[in-house]
């Protein structure tokens, strides 16, 4: 693998250096038509077309990766700003957490799409580089001094060199995206841990709230019963005093107290 990596830049430099020694006239369009090596011009043009396609994709990836990094930074800021421990803003924070989680999932999907695009473009670059290597082995031979290189070969060398530079830039962009995603994942993990801790703390509070609600309901029911008893007792006393009731029933007082914790 190391030999191949060293060979590619050296071979590319050798081709560019060799093409520089030929006069401009030797690289004219006329030489494209009079090239004595069958298939050389067609091969060079095909490589140029591949290089142009790759350069457009590399440029697109550079733009997309910058956008992903900005989005990741924004999401990190959101994750840091959400306070899952603030009781008075719990509902608002819960909505913000849900919105943030949805944005994070959408961001992850976009990252996967962009990285897939990058890998596909780099695979095309490797294929183009293999064809370029084959082209130089077939047509750029130093033991053929009388063969004048067509102009298209010089253009192919320049286009391939630009593609190599952009491929290196794609690797840098991909590494920056990866680092940004690591930082974002760390922020997401901290947020999730805090949210889980807050949920655990909320559980006993929620249970206590239910108990208090039940106690308030019981207090209200007891007060209603006490009022009803007082009314019945007064009515009984009035009936007894008027002689309407001859047998005096036994009525005991009702008392009670709701204990609050």
Tab-separated table of C-alpha atoms in Angstrom:
chain	number	residue	atom	x	y	z
A	1	UNK	CA	0.000	0.000	0.000
A	2	UNK	CA	2.774	2.466	0.850
A	3	UNK	CA	4.533	1.781	-2.468
A	4	UNK	CA	1.334	2.567	-4.347
A	5	UNK	CA	0.826	5.806	-2.466
A	6	UNK	CA	4.376	6.949	-3.207
A	7	UNK	CA	4.149	5.843	-6.835
A	8	UNK	CA	0.996	7.855	-7.647
A	9	UNK	CA	2.334	11.356	-6.823
A	10	UNK	CA	5.775	10.539	-8.293
A	11	UNK	CA	4.212	9.226	-11.482
A	12	UNK	CA	1.956	12.272	-11.726
A	13	UNK	CA	4.878	14.634	-11.213
A	14	UNK	CA	6.909	12.776	-13.823
A	15	UNK	CA	4.115	13.076	-16.359
A	16	UNK	CA	3.683	16.798	-15.734
A	17	UNK	CA	7.457	17.334	-15.889
A	18	UNK	CA	7.761	15.378	-19.107
A	19	UNK	CA	4.923	17.271	-20.721
A	20	UNK	CA	6.563	20.567	-19.786
A	21	UNK	CA	9.622	19.796	-21.974
A	22	UNK	CA	7.558	19.637	-25.139
A	23	UNK	CA	7.031	22.912	-26.983
A	24	UNK	CA	3.597	24.455	-27.077
A	25	UNK	CA	3.335	23.624	-30.760
A	26	UNK	CA	3.850	19.955	-29.975
A	27	UNK	CA	0.786	20.068	-27.709
A	28	UNK	CA	-1.478	21.761	-30.197
A	29	UNK	CA	-4.850	20.447	-31.236
A	30	UNK	CA	-3.315	19.327	-34.518
A	31	UNK	CA	-1.210	16.780	-32.629
A	32	UNK	CA	-4.429	15.312	-31.195
A	33	UNK	CA	-5.477	14.442	-34.714
A	34	UNK	CA	-2.092	13.140	-35.855
A	35	UNK	CA	-1.205	11.073	-32.757
A	36	UNK	CA	0.254	7.799	-33.973
A	37	UNK	CA	-0.766	5.814	-30.868
A	38	UNK	CA	-4.305	4.465	-31.326
A	39	UNK	CA	-6.588	5.115	-28.385
A	40	UNK	CA	-4.276	7.589	-26.622
A	41	UNK	CA	-6.381	10.686	-27.271
A	42	UNK	CA	-9.632	8.924	-26.430
A	43	UNK	CA	-8.157	7.570	-23.195
A	44	UNK	CA	-6.913	11.000	-22.121
A	45	UNK	CA	-10.254	12.647	-22.903
A	46	UNK	CA	-12.130	10.022	-20.904
A	47	UNK	CA	-9.862	10.621	-17.897
A	48	UNK	CA	-10.367	14.388	-18.206
A	49	UNK	CA	-14.137	13.911	-18.194
A	50	UNK	CA	-13.897	11.740	-15.084
A	51	UNK	CA	-11.677	14.306	-13.400
A	52	UNK	CA	-14.129	17.114	-14.119
A	53	UNK	CA	-16.995	15.081	-12.653
A	54	UNK	CA	-14.958	14.287	-9.569
A	55	UNK	CA	-13.981	17.944	-9.096
A	56	UNK	CA	-17.644	18.974	-9.104
A	57	UNK	CA	-18.470	16.303	-6.527
A	58	UNK	CA	-15.500	17.285	-4.364
A	59	UNK	CA	-16.663	20.896	-4.427
A	60	UNK	CA	-20.183	19.814	-3.476
A	61	UNK	CA	-18.865	17.718	-0.599
A	62	UNK	CA	-16.777	20.635	0.673
A	63	UNK	CA	-19.909	22.799	0.782
A	64	UNK	CA	-22.016	20.069	2.410
A	65	UNK	CA	-19.368	19.266	5.023
A	66	UNK	CA	-19.130	22.932	6.039
A	67	UNK	CA	-22.913	22.987	6.455
A	68	UNK	CA	-22.813	19.821	8.569
A	69	UNK	CA	-20.157	21.293	10.844
A	70	UNK	CA	-22.234	24.448	11.344
A	71	UNK	CA	-25.321	22.354	12.120
A	72	UNK	CA	-23.386	20.228	14.604
A	73	UNK	CA	-22.147	23.359	16.391
A	74	UNK	CA	-25.728	24.679	16.563
A	75	UNK	CA	-26.977	21.394	18.003
A	76	UNK	CA	-24.162	21.379	20.576
A	77	UNK	CA	-25.274	24.848	21.654
A	78	UNK	CA	-28.877	23.680	21.976
A	79	UNK	CA	-27.841	20.652	24.009
A	80	UNK	CA	-25.877	22.873	26.392
A	81	UNK	CA	-28.708	25.413	26.779
A	82	UNK	CA	-31.442	22.918	27.704
A	83	UNK	CA	-31.832	22.680	31.500
A	84	UNK	CA	-33.649	19.439	32.392
A	85	UNK	CA	-33.448	20.286	36.119
A	86	UNK	CA	-35.469	23.511	35.991
A	87	UNK	CA	-38.855	22.592	37.445
A	88	UNK	CA	-40.587	25.859	36.592
A	89	UNK	CA	-39.620	25.540	32.918
A	90	UNK	CA	-39.920	21.769	32.731
A	91	UNK	CA	-42.639	21.698	30.076
A	92	UNK	CA	-40.800	24.213	27.900
A	93	UNK	CA	-37.550	22.305	28.320
A	94	UNK	CA	-39.310	19.044	27.512
A	95	UNK	CA	-40.632	20.532	24.269
A	96	UNK	CA	-37.177	21.922	23.495
A	97	UNK	CA	-35.629	18.527	24.200
A	98	UNK	CA	-38.084	16.822	21.845
A	99	UNK	CA	-37.457	19.388	19.113
A	100	UNK	CA	-33.714	19.052	19.619
A	101	UNK	CA	-33.907	15.249	19.424
A	102	UNK	CA	-35.790	15.468	16.123
A	103	UNK	CA	-33.227	17.934	14.751
A	104	UNK	CA	-30.397	15.660	15.878
A	105	UNK	CA	-31.908	12.645	14.115
A	106	UNK	CA	-32.354	14.677	10.918
A	107	UNK	CA	-28.750	15.864	11.216
A	108	UNK	CA	-27.498	12.289	11.589
A	109	UNK	CA	-29.394	11.244	8.467
A	110	UNK	CA	-27.805	14.123	6.539
A	111	UNK	CA	-24.351	13.156	7.837
A	112	UNK	CA	-24.826	9.581	6.636
A	113	UNK	CA	-25.986	10.804	3.219
A	114	UNK	CA	-23.059	13.212	2.830
A	115	UNK	CA	-20.440	10.713	3.993
A	116	UNK	CA	-21.893	8.163	1.580
A	117	UNK	CA	-21.605	10.746	-1.202
A	118	UNK	CA	-17.968	11.335	-0.208
A	119	UNK	CA	-17.105	7.626	-0.257
A	120	UNK	CA	-18.736	7.171	-3.661
A	121	UNK	CA	-16.838	10.164	-5.083
A	122	UNK	CA	-13.541	8.878	-3.702
A	123	UNK	CA	-14.224	5.461	-5.218
A	124	UNK	CA	-14.706	7.163	-8.593
A	125	UNK	CA	-11.444	9.035	-8.033
A	126	UNK	CA	-9.579	5.777	-7.368
A	127	UNK	CA	-11.040	4.337	-10.574
A	128	UNK	CA	-9.972	7.427	-12.522
A	129	UNK	CA	-6.489	7.225	-10.989
A	130	UNK	CA	-6.198	3.580	-12.022
A	131	UNK	CA	-7.082	4.509	-15.605
A	132	UNK	CA	-4.584	7.370	-15.484
A	133	UNK	CA	-1.857	4.980	-14.315
A	134	UNK	CA	-2.724	2.536	-17.091
A	135	UNK	CA	-2.713	5.389	-19.612
A	136	UNK	CA	0.779	6.508	-18.612
A	137	UNK	CA	2.085	2.946	-18.717
A	138	UNK	CA	0.668	2.430	-22.196
A	139	UNK	CA	1.441	5.758	-23.862
A	140	UNK	CA	3.971	7.743	-21.805
A	141	UNK	CA	7.044	5.599	-22.419
A	142	UNK	CA	10.490	7.167	-22.302
A	143	UNK	CA	11.857	4.826	-24.978
A	144	UNK	CA	9.635	6.490	-27.584
A	145	UNK	CA	11.360	9.866	-27.997
A	146	UNK	CA	9.949	10.457	-31.463
A	147	UNK	CA	6.318	10.221	-30.331
A	148	UNK	CA	4.936	13.720	-29.920
A	149	UNK	CA	2.428	13.859	-27.046
A	150	UNK	CA	-0.957	15.261	-28.011
A	151	UNK	CA	-2.185	18.429	-26.323
A	152	UNK	CA	-4.930	16.505	-24.572
A	153	UNK	CA	-2.359	14.565	-22.529
A	154	UNK	CA	-1.015	17.788	-21.057
A	155	UNK	CA	-4.572	18.813	-20.170
A	156	UNK	CA	-5.166	15.368	-18.661
A	157	UNK	CA	-2.123	15.768	-16.411
A	158	UNK	CA	-3.327	19.124	-15.121
A	159	UNK	CA	-6.861	17.850	-14.550
A	160	UNK	CA	-5.603	14.778	-12.710
A	161	UNK	CA	-3.345	16.888	-10.503
A	162	UNK	CA	-6.297	19.112	-9.578
A	163	UNK	CA	-8.351	16.023	-8.767
A	164	UNK	CA	-5.605	14.735	-6.498
A	165	UNK	CA	-5.563	18.052	-4.621
A	166	UNK	CA	-9.353	18.014	-4.227
A	167	UNK	CA	-9.282	14.399	-3.072
A	168	UNK	CA	-6.908	15.406	-0.292
A	169	UNK	CA	-9.276	18.263	0.593
A	170	UNK	CA	-12.170	15.795	0.760
A	171	UNK	CA	-10.220	13.721	3.269
A	172	UNK	CA	-9.595	16.826	5.379
A	173	UNK	CA	-13.285	17.790	5.194
A	174	UNK	CA	-14.363	14.265	6.134
A	175	UNK	CA	-12.010	14.304	9.129
A	176	UNK	CA	-13.392	17.684	10.265
A	177	UNK	CA	-16.945	16.346	9.985
A	178	UNK	CA	-15.959	13.258	11.999
A	179	UNK	CA	-14.374	15.380	14.747
A	180	UNK	CA	-17.428	17.627	14.844
A	181	UNK	CA	-19.694	14.589	15.189
A	182	UNK	CA	-17.593	13.267	18.086
A	183	UNK	CA	-18.029	16.588	19.923
A	184	UNK	CA	-21.757	16.579	19.159
A	185	UNK	CA	-22.134	12.993	20.378
A	186	UNK	CA	-20.417	13.965	23.645
A	187	UNK	CA	-22.840	16.884	24.131
A	188	UNK	CA	-25.809	14.630	23.341
A	189	UNK	CA	-24.607	12.051	25.853
A	190	UNK	CA	-24.327	14.679	28.602
A	191	UNK	CA	-27.830	15.935	27.817
A	192	UNK	CA	-29.302	12.425	27.882
A	193	UNK	CA	-27.586	11.618	31.189
A	194	UNK	CA	-28.926	14.840	32.732
A	195	UNK	CA	-32.424	14.129	31.403
A	196	UNK	CA	-32.347	10.585	32.807
A	197	UNK	CA	-31.125	11.867	36.173
A	198	UNK	CA	-33.898	14.465	36.211
A	199	UNK	CA	-36.505	11.834	35.350
A	200	UNK	CA	-35.336	9.755	38.341
A	201	UNK	CA	-35.596	12.789	40.613
A	202	UNK	CA	-39.075	13.584	39.285
A	203	UNK	CA	-40.474	10.128	40.069
A	204	UNK	CA	-40.794	10.573	43.886
A	205	UNK	CA	-41.985	14.151	43.393
A	206	UNK	CA	-44.721	12.943	41.069
A	207	UNK	CA	-45.742	10.257	43.569
A	208	UNK	CA	-45.824	12.821	46.391
A	209	UNK	CA	-47.949	15.110	44.230
A	210	UNK	CA	-50.492	12.323	43.707
A	211	UNK	CA	-50.666	11.704	47.465
A	212	UNK	CA	-51.281	15.396	48.140
A	213	UNK	CA	-54.022	15.476	45.510
A	214	UNK	CA	-55.705	12.460	47.137
A	215	UNK	CA	-55.459	14.078	50.582
A	216	UNK	CA	-57.026	17.298	49.290
A	217	UNK	CA	-59.847	15.298	47.738
A	218	UNK	CA	-60.475	13.416	50.997
A	219	UNK	CA	-60.458	16.672	52.961
A	220	UNK	CA	-63.121	18.082	50.647
A	221	UNK	CA	-65.260	14.959	50.949
A	222	UNK	CA	-64.997	14.987	54.754
A	223	UNK	CA	-65.980	18.674	54.881
A	224	UNK	CA	-69.055	17.902	52.764
A	225	UNK	CA	-70.037	15.021	55.066
A	226	UNK	CA	-69.532	17.215	58.148
A	227	UNK	CA	-71.806	19.894	56.670
A	228	UNK	CA	-74.468	17.323	55.846
A	229	UNK	CA	-74.291	15.903	59.368
A	230	UNK	CA	-74.684	19.351	60.935
A	231	UNK	CA	-77.777	20.007	58.811
A	232	UNK	CA	-79.339	16.671	59.784
A	233	UNK	CA	-78.512	17.246	63.443
A	234	UNK	CA	-80.158	20.674	63.427
A	235	UNK	CA	-83.201	19.261	61.681
A	236	UNK	CA	-83.440	16.485	64.266
A	237	UNK	CA	-83.239	18.930	67.143
A	238	UNK	CA	-86.004	21.033	65.625
A	239	UNK	CA	-88.261	18.012	65.141
A	240	UNK	CA	-87.629	16.828	68.678
A	241	UNK	CA	-88.407	20.227	70.170
A	242	UNK	CA	-91.729	20.384	68.298
A	243	UNK	CA	-92.735	16.953	69.583
A	244	UNK	CA	-92.795	15.442	66.147
A	245	UNK	CA	-90.264	12.819	67.190
A	246	UNK	CA	-91.346	10.790	70.263
A	247	UNK	CA	-88.521	8.263	70.394
A	248	UNK	CA	-85.203	9.953	70.798
A	249	UNK	CA	-82.629	8.202	68.644
A	250	UNK	CA	-79.043	7.988	69.749
A	251	UNK	CA	-76.852	10.285	67.690
A	252	UNK	CA	-73.146	10.421	68.235
A	253	UNK	CA	-70.892	13.204	67.096
A	254	UNK	CA	-68.765	12.760	64.010
A	255	UNK	CA	-65.276	14.120	64.191
A	256	UNK	CA	-62.154	13.555	62.259
A	257	UNK	CA	-58.920	15.076	61.124
A	258	UNK	CA	-56.969	14.546	57.938
A	259	UNK	CA	-53.281	14.239	58.660
A	260	UNK	CA	-50.959	15.887	56.181
A	261	UNK	CA	-47.374	14.847	55.825
